[in-house]
Amino acid sequence: MKAFFEDGPSSEACRQIVDLPVIAAPEEEVELGAREARILLECWQARCGAIVTVRAADGRFYRARVTALSAEGVRLVVFAALPFAPESPLFLEVFQALPQRERFELVLEKLVELGVMRIASFVSTHSITLEERDARQRKSHRWPDVVLRAARQCRRALVPELVPVLSWKDALAQMNLNPAFDIVLCETEKSLRLSAVLEIPAPPRVRLWVGPEGGFSPEEVAVFKASGACCVSLGGRILRTETAAIAAAAVIQHRWGDFG
Ligand code: SAM
């Protein structure tokens, strides 16, 4: 089955922020070119009247209203400064094994709100495949829209990338393609705690791996460890997969990013 994301906007474009070449005064109209228009049209599916978050030449973020938009350019009226940047300095991505129950939409929405930059789902030994999932709950086609709505609602300056569902092999390949500090949530881990790992200085890029309802298999944990990933425990309680993803992303964002 064709992944629902392959013909979506290019991920690079989505992760770009609309930059103003000036520091606009409130209610001042600013005219921008085709690059910014493309980001607004492709990634935000914006129309005239849309309210978006833009970055001004002073590096601060502002809310702006789209007053004209075409493939050639866009006009915006800046009307309010955001007190804090909506994007974290930490590039946090979450790789979640496909959950059985219809919980991935909740995970997507909360991870976007938590400032995660990139979200991927993957098939693991104890997860289900996308086909099995779509045979039971035809909702994965809604995932891009869930991400976009959440990004709009929490006033993100960019739309996080939603990676098409990955095979186990392709998910692992990401470790070489996009090197990051890999943290694997592993309920069978007996000594290393997430809190201990968070003692080190913030890495530039962190990838959080979360298992399915049935957990990671011993073979998968061995592969993670052989690949240099940190397999960590969250403590003595067994969390639902969606709870683990959201809670761990929040803790990591708090310790190394901008949350709270
Ligand atoms: N197989 C587990 C069991 O029933 O004992 C359940 C797996 S748990 C529901 C789903 C995923 O959440 C796990 O694969 C892991 O990634 C994460 N997780 C849940 N509780 C955790 C904990 N205490 N420490 C680390 N990871 C945890």
PDB file of C-alpha atoms and ligand atoms in Angstrom:
ATOM      1  CA  MET A   1       0.000   0.000   0.000  1.00  0.00           C
ATOM      2  CA  LYS A   2       1.348   3.391  -0.927  1.00  0.00           C
ATOM      3  CA  ALA A   3       2.301   5.332   2.154  1.00  0.00           C
ATOM      4  CA  PHE A   4       0.056   8.302   2.558  1.00  0.00           C
ATOM      5  CA  PHE A   5       2.913  10.703   2.898  1.00  0.00           C
ATOM      6  CA  GLU A   6       4.913  10.086  -0.268  1.00  0.00           C
ATOM      7  CA  ASP A   7       3.174  12.743  -2.339  1.00  0.00           C
ATOM      8  CA  GLY A   8       2.982  15.207   0.505  1.00  0.00           C
ATOM      9  CA  PRO A   9       5.004  18.428   0.614  1.00  0.00           C
ATOM     10  CA  SER A  10       8.737  17.906   0.579  1.00  0.00           C
ATOM     11  CA  SER A  11       9.946  17.472   4.133  1.00  0.00           C
ATOM     12  CA  GLU A  12      12.736  20.026   3.771  1.00  0.00           C
ATOM     13  CA  ALA A  13      10.244  22.712   2.720  1.00  0.00           C
ATOM     14  CA  CYS A  14       8.074  21.849   5.718  1.00  0.00           C
ATOM     15  CA  ARG A  15      10.886  22.294   8.153  1.00  0.00           C
ATOM     16  CA  GLN A  16      11.746  25.752   6.798  1.00  0.00           C
ATOM     17  CA  ILE A  17      10.615  28.795   8.694  1.00  0.00           C
ATOM     18  CA  VAL A  18       9.095  31.873   7.026  1.00  0.00           C
ATOM     19  CA  ASP A  19      11.787  34.501   7.523  1.00  0.00           C
ATOM     20  CA  LEU A  20      11.114  38.227   7.252  1.00  0.00           C
ATOM     21  CA  PRO A  21      14.046  40.294   5.928  1.00  0.00           C
ATOM     22  CA  VAL A  22      13.025  43.118   8.263  1.00  0.00           C
ATOM     23  CA  ILE A  23      11.846  43.817  11.785  1.00  0.00           C
ATOM     24  CA  ALA A  24       8.290  44.734  10.942  1.00  0.00           C
ATOM     25  CA  ALA A  25       6.324  47.178  13.062  1.00  0.00           C
ATOM     26  CA  PRO A  26       2.861  46.052  14.245  1.00  0.00           C
ATOM     27  CA  GLU A  27       0.311  46.254  11.385  1.00  0.00           C
ATOM     28  CA  GLU A  28       3.112  46.857   8.864  1.00  0.00           C
ATOM     29  CA  GLU A  29       2.592  44.851   5.670  1.00  0.00           C
ATOM     30  CA  VAL A  30       5.610  42.867   4.443  1.00  0.00           C
ATOM     31  CA  GLU A  31       5.984  41.396   0.962  1.00  0.00           C
ATOM     32  CA  LEU A  32       7.893  38.107   0.516  1.00  0.00           C
ATOM     33  CA  GLY A  33       8.896  35.994  -2.481  1.00  0.00           C
ATOM     34  CA  ALA A  34       8.176  32.600  -3.963  1.00  0.00           C
ATOM     35  CA  ARG A  35      10.187  30.597  -1.362  1.00  0.00           C
ATOM     36  CA  GLU A  36       8.055  31.802   1.523  1.00  0.00           C
ATOM     37  CA  ALA A  37       4.914  31.488  -0.562  1.00  0.00           C
ATOM     38  CA  ARG A  38       5.813  27.856  -1.276  1.00  0.00           C
ATOM     39  CA  ILE A  39       6.268  27.083   2.414  1.00  0.00           C
ATOM     40  CA  LEU A  40       2.901  28.639   3.246  1.00  0.00           C
ATOM     41  CA  LEU A  41       1.084  27.007   0.346  1.00  0.00           C
ATOM     42  CA  GLU A  42       2.705  23.549   0.504  1.00  0.00           C
ATOM     43  CA  CYS A  43       3.388  22.979   4.160  1.00  0.00           C
ATOM     44  CA  TRP A  44       0.774  25.078   5.917  1.00  0.00           C
ATOM     45  CA  GLN A  45      -1.893  24.823   3.190  1.00  0.00           C
ATOM     46  CA  ALA A  46      -2.416  28.466   4.064  1.00  0.00           C
ATOM     47  CA  ARG A  47      -4.948  30.753   2.394  1.00  0.00           C
ATOM     48  CA  CYS A  48      -5.595  34.479   2.614  1.00  0.00           C
ATOM     49  CA  GLY A  49      -6.546  35.365   6.143  1.00  0.00           C
ATOM     50  CA  ALA A  50      -4.507  32.551   7.681  1.00  0.00           C
ATOM     51  CA  ILE A  51      -2.563  33.376  10.856  1.00  0.00           C
ATOM     52  CA  VAL A  52       1.003  32.037  10.852  1.00  0.00           C
ATOM     53  CA  THR A  53       4.181  32.283  12.920  1.00  0.00           C
ATOM     54  CA  VAL A  54       7.111  33.997  11.203  1.00  0.00           C
ATOM     55  CA  ARG A  55      10.662  34.908  12.247  1.00  0.00           C
ATOM     56  CA  ALA A  56      11.829  38.492  11.867  1.00  0.00           C
ATOM     57  CA  ALA A  57      15.327  39.760  11.135  1.00  0.00           C
ATOM     58  CA  ASP A  58      15.899  40.173  14.896  1.00  0.00           C
ATOM     59  CA  GLY A  59      15.439  36.426  15.345  1.00  0.00           C
ATOM     60  CA  ARG A  60      12.224  36.919  17.295  1.00  0.00           C
ATOM     61  CA  PHE A  61       9.005  35.184  16.310  1.00  0.00           C
ATOM     62  CA  TYR A  62       5.793  36.993  15.456  1.00  0.00           C
ATOM     63  CA  ARG A  63       2.221  36.156  14.554  1.00  0.00           C
ATOM     64  CA  ALA A  64       1.219  37.441  11.147  1.00  0.00           C
ATOM     65  CA  ARG A  65      -1.897  37.446   8.986  1.00  0.00           C
ATOM     66  CA  VAL A  66      -1.665  36.462   5.310  1.00  0.00           C
ATOM     67  CA  THR A  67      -3.202  39.259   3.237  1.00  0.00           C
ATOM     68  CA  ALA A  68      -2.243  37.998  -0.236  1.00  0.00           C
ATOM     69  CA  LEU A  69      -0.815  34.642  -1.376  1.00  0.00           C
ATOM     70  CA  SER A  70       0.109  33.155  -4.745  1.00  0.00           C
ATOM     71  CA  ALA A  71       2.904  30.936  -6.067  1.00  0.00           C
ATOM     72  CA  GLU A  72       4.834  34.131  -6.872  1.00  0.00           C
ATOM     73  CA  GLY A  73       4.753  35.681  -3.448  1.00  0.00           C
ATOM     74  CA  VAL A  74       2.967  36.515  -0.227  1.00  0.00           C
ATOM     75  CA  ARG A  75       2.020  39.614   1.744  1.00  0.00           C
ATOM     76  CA  LEU A  76       1.772  39.443   5.528  1.00  0.00           C
ATOM     77  CA  VAL A  77       0.756  41.828   8.266  1.00  0.00           C
ATOM     78  CA  VAL A  78       2.713  41.251  11.479  1.00  0.00           C
ATOM     79  CA  PHE A  79       0.553  41.893  14.523  1.00  0.00           C
ATOM     80  CA  ALA A  80       2.031  40.301  17.678  1.00  0.00           C
ATOM     81  CA  ALA A  81       5.413  39.190  19.034  1.00  0.00           C
ATOM     82  CA  LEU A  82       5.663  35.785  20.696  1.00  0.00           C
ATOM     83  CA  PRO A  83       7.234  35.977  24.177  1.00  0.00           C
ATOM     84  CA  PHE A  84       9.279  32.818  23.563  1.00  0.00           C
ATOM     85  CA  ALA A  85      10.551  31.042  20.463  1.00  0.00           C
ATOM     86  CA  PRO A  86       8.123  28.277  19.405  1.00  0.00           C
ATOM     87  CA  GLU A  87      10.925  26.063  18.096  1.00  0.00           C
ATOM     88  CA  SER A  88      13.334  24.216  20.383  1.00  0.00           C
ATOM     89  CA  PRO A  89      17.127  24.424  19.954  1.00  0.00           C
ATOM     90  CA  LEU A  90      17.097  20.627  20.300  1.00  0.00           C
ATOM     91  CA  PHE A  91      16.454  18.571  17.166  1.00  0.00           C
ATOM     92  CA  LEU A  92      14.348  15.836  18.775  1.00  0.00           C
ATOM     93  CA  GLU A  93      12.851  13.089  16.638  1.00  0.00           C
ATOM     94  CA  VAL A  94      10.665  10.231  17.834  1.00  0.00           C
ATOM     95  CA  PHE A  95      10.529   6.803  16.220  1.00  0.00           C
ATOM     96  CA  GLN A  96       7.443   4.955  17.435  1.00  0.00           C
ATOM     97  CA  ALA A  97       6.694   1.311  16.675  1.00  0.00           C
ATOM     98  CA  LEU A  98       3.250   1.160  15.088  1.00  0.00           C
ATOM     99  CA  PRO A  99       0.786   0.914  17.990  1.00  0.00           C
ATOM    100  CA  GLN A 100      -2.076  -1.595  17.797  1.00  0.00           C
ATOM    101  CA  ARG A 101      -4.807   0.616  19.081  1.00  0.00           C
ATOM    102  CA  GLU A 102      -5.812   3.896  17.458  1.00  0.00           C
ATOM    103  CA  ARG A 103      -3.389   5.850  19.615  1.00  0.00           C
ATOM    104  CA  PHE A 104      -0.880   7.137  17.100  1.00  0.00           C
ATOM    105  CA  GLU A 105      -2.952  10.244  16.362  1.00  0.00           C
ATOM    106  CA  LEU A 106      -2.737  11.184  20.050  1.00  0.00           C
ATOM    107  CA  VAL A 107       1.026  10.598  20.002  1.00  0.00           C
ATOM    108  CA  LEU A 108       1.427  12.700  16.850  1.00  0.00           C
ATOM    109  CA  GLU A 109      -0.572  15.588  18.258  1.00  0.00           C
ATOM    110  CA  LYS A 110       1.290  15.650  21.598  1.00  0.00           C
ATOM    111  CA  LEU A 111       4.751  15.269  20.064  1.00  0.00           C
ATOM    112  CA  VAL A 112       4.065  18.240  17.776  1.00  0.00           C
ATOM    113  CA  GLU A 113       3.013  20.269  20.797  1.00  0.00           C
ATOM    114  CA  LEU A 114       6.200  19.179  22.570  1.00  0.00           C
ATOM    115  CA  GLY A 115       8.328  20.662  19.807  1.00  0.00           C
ATOM    116  CA  VAL A 116       9.459  17.394  18.204  1.00  0.00           C
ATOM    117  CA  MET A 117      10.990  18.056  14.773  1.00  0.00           C
ATOM    118  CA  ARG A 118      10.498  14.701  13.080  1.00  0.00           C
ATOM    119  CA  ILE A 119       8.214  11.761  13.744  1.00  0.00           C
ATOM    120  CA  ALA A 120       8.462   8.283  12.263  1.00  0.00           C
ATOM    121  CA  SER A 121       6.537   5.079  12.802  1.00  0.00           C
ATOM    122  CA  PHE A 122       8.062   1.729  12.061  1.00  0.00           C
ATOM    123  CA  VAL A 123       7.226  -1.947  12.009  1.00  0.00           C
ATOM    124  CA  SER A 124       8.853  -4.094  14.705  1.00  0.00           C
ATOM    125  CA  THR A 125       8.556  -7.742  15.745  1.00  0.00           C
ATOM    126  CA  HIS A 126       5.668  -7.110  18.136  1.00  0.00           C
ATOM    127  CA  SER A 127       4.046  -4.218  16.291  1.00  0.00           C
ATOM    128  CA  ILE A 128       1.542  -4.514  13.475  1.00  0.00           C
ATOM    129  CA  THR A 129       2.154  -3.580   9.843  1.00  0.00           C
ATOM    130  CA  LEU A 130       0.510  -0.601   8.190  1.00  0.00           C
ATOM    131  CA  GLU A 131      -1.621  -2.980   6.122  1.00  0.00           C
ATOM    132  CA  GLU A 132      -2.886  -4.791   9.205  1.00  0.00           C
ATOM    133  CA  ARG A 133      -3.538  -1.475  10.864  1.00  0.00           C
ATOM    134  CA  ASP A 134      -5.413  -0.054   7.887  1.00  0.00           C
ATOM    135  CA  ALA A 135      -7.461  -3.249   7.658  1.00  0.00           C
ATOM    136  CA  ARG A 136      -8.764  -2.491  11.126  1.00  0.00           C
ATOM    137  CA  GLN A 137      -8.713   1.267  11.466  1.00  0.00           C
ATOM    138  CA  ARG A 138      -8.626   3.273   8.280  1.00  0.00           C
ATOM    139  CA  LYS A 139      -7.213   6.407   9.882  1.00  0.00           C
ATOM    140  CA  SER A 140      -3.505   6.571   9.005  1.00  0.00           C
ATOM    141  CA  HIS A 141      -4.416   8.754   6.005  1.00  0.00           C
ATOM    142  CA  ARG A 142      -5.344  11.410   8.570  1.00  0.00           C
ATOM    143  CA  TRP A 143      -1.885  11.506  10.143  1.00  0.00           C
ATOM    144  CA  PRO A 144      -0.473  14.396   8.042  1.00  0.00           C
ATOM    145  CA  ASP A 145      -3.543  16.455   8.844  1.00  0.00           C
ATOM    146  CA  VAL A 146      -3.222  15.667  12.553  1.00  0.00           C
ATOM    147  CA  VAL A 147       0.367  16.966  12.457  1.00  0.00           C
ATOM    148  CA  LEU A 148      -0.611  20.105  10.515  1.00  0.00           C
ATOM    149  CA  ARG A 149      -3.540  20.934  12.806  1.00  0.00           C
ATOM    150  CA  ALA A 150      -1.426  20.443  15.910  1.00  0.00           C
ATOM    151  CA  ALA A 151       1.348  22.640  14.476  1.00  0.00           C
ATOM    152  CA  ARG A 152      -1.141  25.397  13.713  1.00  0.00           C
ATOM    153  CA  GLN A 153      -2.804  25.122  17.124  1.00  0.00           C
ATOM    154  CA  CYS A 154       0.426  25.373  19.122  1.00  0.00           C
ATOM    155  CA  ARG A 155       1.781  28.149  16.883  1.00  0.00           C
ATOM    156  CA  ARG A 156       4.812  26.252  15.618  1.00  0.00           C
ATOM    157  CA  ALA A 157       6.999  28.139  13.123  1.00  0.00           C
ATOM    158  CA  LEU A 158       7.468  24.996  11.057  1.00  0.00           C
ATOM    159  CA  VAL A 159       5.550  21.805  10.357  1.00  0.00           C
ATOM    160  CA  PRO A 160       7.399  18.796  11.810  1.00  0.00           C
ATOM    161  CA  GLU A 161       8.310  16.114   9.316  1.00  0.00           C
ATOM    162  CA  LEU A 162       6.151  12.997   9.294  1.00  0.00           C
ATOM    163  CA  VAL A 163       8.192  10.120   7.876  1.00  0.00           C
ATOM    164  CA  PRO A 164       6.378   7.391   5.903  1.00  0.00           C
ATOM    165  CA  VAL A 165       5.981   4.139   7.881  1.00  0.00           C
ATOM    166  CA  LEU A 166       9.385   2.431   7.905  1.00  0.00           C
ATOM    167  CA  SER A 167      10.340  -1.225   7.866  1.00  0.00           C
ATOM    168  CA  TRP A 168      12.554  -2.325  10.755  1.00  0.00           C
ATOM    169  CA  LYS A 169      15.535  -2.383   8.397  1.00  0.00           C
ATOM    170  CA  ASP A 170      14.852   1.124   7.060  1.00  0.00           C
ATOM    171  CA  ALA A 171      14.264   2.455  10.557  1.00  0.00           C
ATOM    172  CA  LEU A 172      17.653   1.170  11.692  1.00  0.00           C
ATOM    173  CA  ALA A 173      19.266   2.637   8.571  1.00  0.00           C
ATOM    174  CA  GLN A 174      18.264   6.078   9.865  1.00  0.00           C
ATOM    175  CA  MET A 175      21.008   5.743  12.484  1.00  0.00           C
ATOM    176  CA  ASN A 176      23.620   6.087   9.748  1.00  0.00           C
ATOM    177  CA  LEU A 177      21.617   8.350   7.436  1.00  0.00           C
ATOM    178  CA  ASN A 178      20.861  10.868  10.184  1.00  0.00           C
ATOM    179  CA  PRO A 179      23.349  10.378  13.033  1.00  0.00           C
ATOM    180  CA  ALA A 180      21.834  11.314  16.392  1.00  0.00           C
ATOM    181  CA  PHE A 181      22.047  10.434  20.069  1.00  0.00           C
ATOM    182  CA  ASP A 182      19.791   7.360  20.065  1.00  0.00           C
ATOM    183  CA  ILE A 183      17.772   6.658  23.213  1.00  0.00           C
ATOM    184  CA  VAL A 184      15.668   3.480  23.279  1.00  0.00           C
ATOM    185  CA  LEU A 185      12.905   3.130  25.868  1.00  0.00           C
ATOM    186  CA  CYS A 186      13.321  -0.409  27.095  1.00  0.00           C
ATOM    187  CA  GLU A 187      11.150  -1.679  29.929  1.00  0.00           C
ATOM    188  CA  THR A 188      13.439  -4.686  30.353  1.00  0.00           C
ATOM    189  CA  GLU A 189      16.504  -2.511  31.025  1.00  0.00           C
ATOM    190  CA  LYS A 190      17.720  -3.305  34.536  1.00  0.00           C
ATOM    191  CA  SER A 191      20.215  -0.581  35.340  1.00  0.00           C
ATOM    192  CA  LEU A 192      20.440   2.461  33.037  1.00  0.00           C
ATOM    193  CA  ARG A 193      17.784   5.050  33.745  1.00  0.00           C
ATOM    194  CA  LEU A 194      16.759   7.884  31.408  1.00  0.00           C
ATOM    195  CA  SER A 195      17.566  10.350  34.180  1.00  0.00           C
ATOM    196  CA  ALA A 196      21.211   9.187  34.216  1.00  0.00           C
ATOM    197  CA  VAL A 197      21.574   9.639  30.455  1.00  0.00           C
ATOM    198  CA  LEU A 198      20.152  13.161  30.692  1.00  0.00           C
ATOM    199  CA  GLU A 199      23.094  14.173  32.895  1.00  0.00           C
ATOM    200  CA  ILE A 200      25.323  14.708  29.834  1.00  0.00           C
ATOM    201  CA  PRO A 201      25.312  18.011  27.909  1.00  0.00           C
ATOM    202  CA  ALA A 202      22.581  18.393  25.289  1.00  0.00           C
ATOM    203  CA  PRO A 203      23.401  16.573  22.019  1.00  0.00           C
ATOM    204  CA  PRO A 204      22.437  18.531  18.876  1.00  0.00           C
ATOM    205  CA  ARG A 205      20.141  15.772  17.660  1.00  0.00           C
ATOM    206  CA  VAL A 206      18.302  13.125  19.688  1.00  0.00           C
ATOM    207  CA  ARG A 207      16.280  10.198  18.382  1.00  0.00           C
ATOM    208  CA  LEU A 208      13.888   8.567  20.836  1.00  0.00           C
ATOM    209  CA  TRP A 209      12.799   4.995  20.046  1.00  0.00           C
ATOM    210  CA  VAL A 210       9.560   3.686  21.564  1.00  0.00           C
ATOM    211  CA  GLY A 211       8.376   0.096  21.401  1.00  0.00           C
ATOM    212  CA  PRO A 212       4.871  -1.244  20.627  1.00  0.00           C
ATOM    213  CA  GLU A 213       2.392  -2.628  23.119  1.00  0.00           C
ATOM    214  CA  GLY A 214       4.298  -5.913  23.095  1.00  0.00           C
ATOM    215  CA  GLY A 215       7.628  -4.215  23.706  1.00  0.00           C
ATOM    216  CA  PHE A 216      10.897  -4.634  21.799  1.00  0.00           C
ATOM    217  CA  SER A 217      12.088  -8.210  21.278  1.00  0.00           C
ATOM    218  CA  PRO A 218      15.376  -9.267  22.914  1.00  0.00           C
ATOM    219  CA  GLU A 219      16.893  -9.457  19.420  1.00  0.00           C
ATOM    220  CA  GLU A 220      15.823  -5.866  18.689  1.00  0.00           C
ATOM    221  CA  VAL A 221      17.292  -4.656  21.991  1.00  0.00           C
ATOM    222  CA  ALA A 222      20.555  -6.441  21.143  1.00  0.00           C
ATOM    223  CA  VAL A 223      20.651  -4.725  17.724  1.00  0.00           C
ATOM    224  CA  PHE A 224      20.034  -1.347  19.334  1.00  0.00           C
ATOM    225  CA  LYS A 225      22.833  -1.897  21.839  1.00  0.00           C
ATOM    226  CA  ALA A 226      25.211  -3.128  19.113  1.00  0.00           C
ATOM    227  CA  SER A 227      24.396   0.057  17.162  1.00  0.00           C
ATOM    228  CA  GLY A 228      25.504   2.210  20.096  1.00  0.00           C
ATOM    229  CA  ALA A 229      22.030   3.282  21.221  1.00  0.00           C
ATOM    230  CA  CYS A 230      21.302   3.914  24.919  1.00  0.00           C
ATOM    231  CA  CYS A 231      18.614   1.496  26.144  1.00  0.00           C
ATOM    232  CA  VAL A 232      17.067   3.089  29.196  1.00  0.00           C
ATOM    233  CA  SER A 233      14.409   2.358  31.780  1.00  0.00           C
ATOM    234  CA  LEU A 234      11.762   4.898  32.776  1.00  0.00           C
ATOM    235  CA  GLY A 235      11.401   3.197  36.168  1.00  0.00           C
ATOM    236  CA  GLY A 236       9.314   0.510  37.799  1.00  0.00           C
ATOM    237  CA  ARG A 237       5.973   1.115  36.127  1.00  0.00           C
ATOM    238  CA  ILE A 238       5.134  -0.218  32.671  1.00  0.00           C
ATOM    239  CA  LEU A 239       3.712   2.654  30.621  1.00  0.00           C
ATOM    240  CA  ARG A 240       1.456   2.365  27.620  1.00  0.00           C
ATOM    241  CA  THR A 241       3.377   3.002  24.434  1.00  0.00           C
ATOM    242  CA  GLU A 242       1.682   6.355  23.909  1.00  0.00           C
ATOM    243  CA  THR A 243       2.381   7.429  27.488  1.00  0.00           C
ATOM    244  CA  ALA A 244       6.038   6.442  27.197  1.00  0.00           C
ATOM    245  CA  ALA A 245       6.527   8.395  23.957  1.00  0.00           C
ATOM    246  CA  ILE A 246       4.871  11.557  25.231  1.00  0.00           C
ATOM    247  CA  ALA A 247       6.373  11.476  28.737  1.00  0.00           C
ATOM    248  CA  ALA A 248       9.917  10.727  27.577  1.00  0.00           C
ATOM    249  CA  ALA A 249       9.778  13.391  24.856  1.00  0.00           C
ATOM    250  CA  ALA A 250       8.645  15.928  27.462  1.00  0.00           C
ATOM    251  CA  VAL A 251      11.428  15.013  29.884  1.00  0.00           C
ATOM    252  CA  ILE A 252      14.091  15.162  27.147  1.00  0.00           C
ATOM    253  CA  GLN A 253      12.736  18.466  25.834  1.00  0.00           C
ATOM    254  CA  HIS A 254      12.741  19.830  29.383  1.00  0.00           C
ATOM    255  CA  ARG A 255      16.325  18.726  30.084  1.00  0.00           C
ATOM    256  CA  TRP A 256      17.930  19.471  26.713  1.00  0.00           C
ATOM    257  CA  GLY A 257      15.415  21.630  24.887  1.00  0.00           C
ATOM    258  CA  ASP A 258      13.030  24.448  25.661  1.00  0.00           C
ATOM    259  CA  PHE A 259      10.131  22.887  27.526  1.00  0.00           C
ATOM    260  CA  GLY A 260       9.301  24.606  30.765  1.00  0.00           C
TER     261      GLY A 260
HETATM  262  N1  SAM B   1       6.089  -5.709  26.856  1.00  0.00           N
HETATM  263  C1  SAM B   1       5.800  -4.794  27.951  1.00  0.00           C
HETATM  264  C2  SAM B   1       5.100  -5.522  29.067  1.00  0.00           C
HETATM  265  O1  SAM B   1       3.881  -5.704  28.946  1.00  0.00           O
HETATM  266  O2  SAM B   1       5.765  -5.850  30.014  1.00  0.00           O
HETATM  267  C3  SAM B   1       4.947  -3.631  27.528  1.00  0.00           C
HETATM  268  C4  SAM B   1       5.620  -2.710  26.556  1.00  0.00           C
HETATM  269  S1  SAM B   1       5.126  -1.067  26.872  1.00  0.00           S
HETATM  270  C5  SAM B   1       3.413  -1.215  26.874  1.00  0.00           C
HETATM  271  C6  SAM B   1       5.385  -0.250  25.320  1.00  0.00           C
HETATM  272  C7  SAM B   1       6.702   0.492  25.179  1.00  0.00           C
HETATM  273  O3  SAM B   1       6.721   1.600  26.067  1.00  0.00           O
HETATM  274  C8  SAM B   1       7.928  -0.297  25.531  1.00  0.00           C
HETATM  275  O4  SAM B   1       8.367  -1.082  24.432  1.00  0.00           O
HETATM  276  C9  SAM B   1       8.915   0.805  25.859  1.00  0.00           C
HETATM  277  O5  SAM B   1       9.419   1.368  24.656  1.00  0.00           O
HETATM  278  C10 SAM B   1       8.043   1.803  26.566  1.00  0.00           C
HETATM  279  N2  SAM B   1       8.015   1.629  28.021  1.00  0.00           N
HETATM  280  C11 SAM B   1       6.935   1.407  28.790  1.00  0.00           C
HETATM  281  N3  SAM B   1       7.270   1.353  30.100  1.00  0.00           N
HETATM  282  C12 SAM B   1       8.617   1.547  30.166  1.00  0.00           C
HETATM  283  C13 SAM B   1       9.568   1.602  31.213  1.00  0.00           C
HETATM  284  N4  SAM B   1       9.211   1.456  32.509  1.00  0.00           N
HETATM  285  N5  SAM B   1      10.870   1.798  30.916  1.00  0.00           N
HETATM  286  C14 SAM B   1      11.254   1.954  29.606  1.00  0.00           C
HETATM  287  N6  SAM B   1      10.405   1.913  28.556  1.00  0.00           N
HETATM  288  C15 SAM B   1       9.088   1.713  28.831  1.00  0.00           C
END
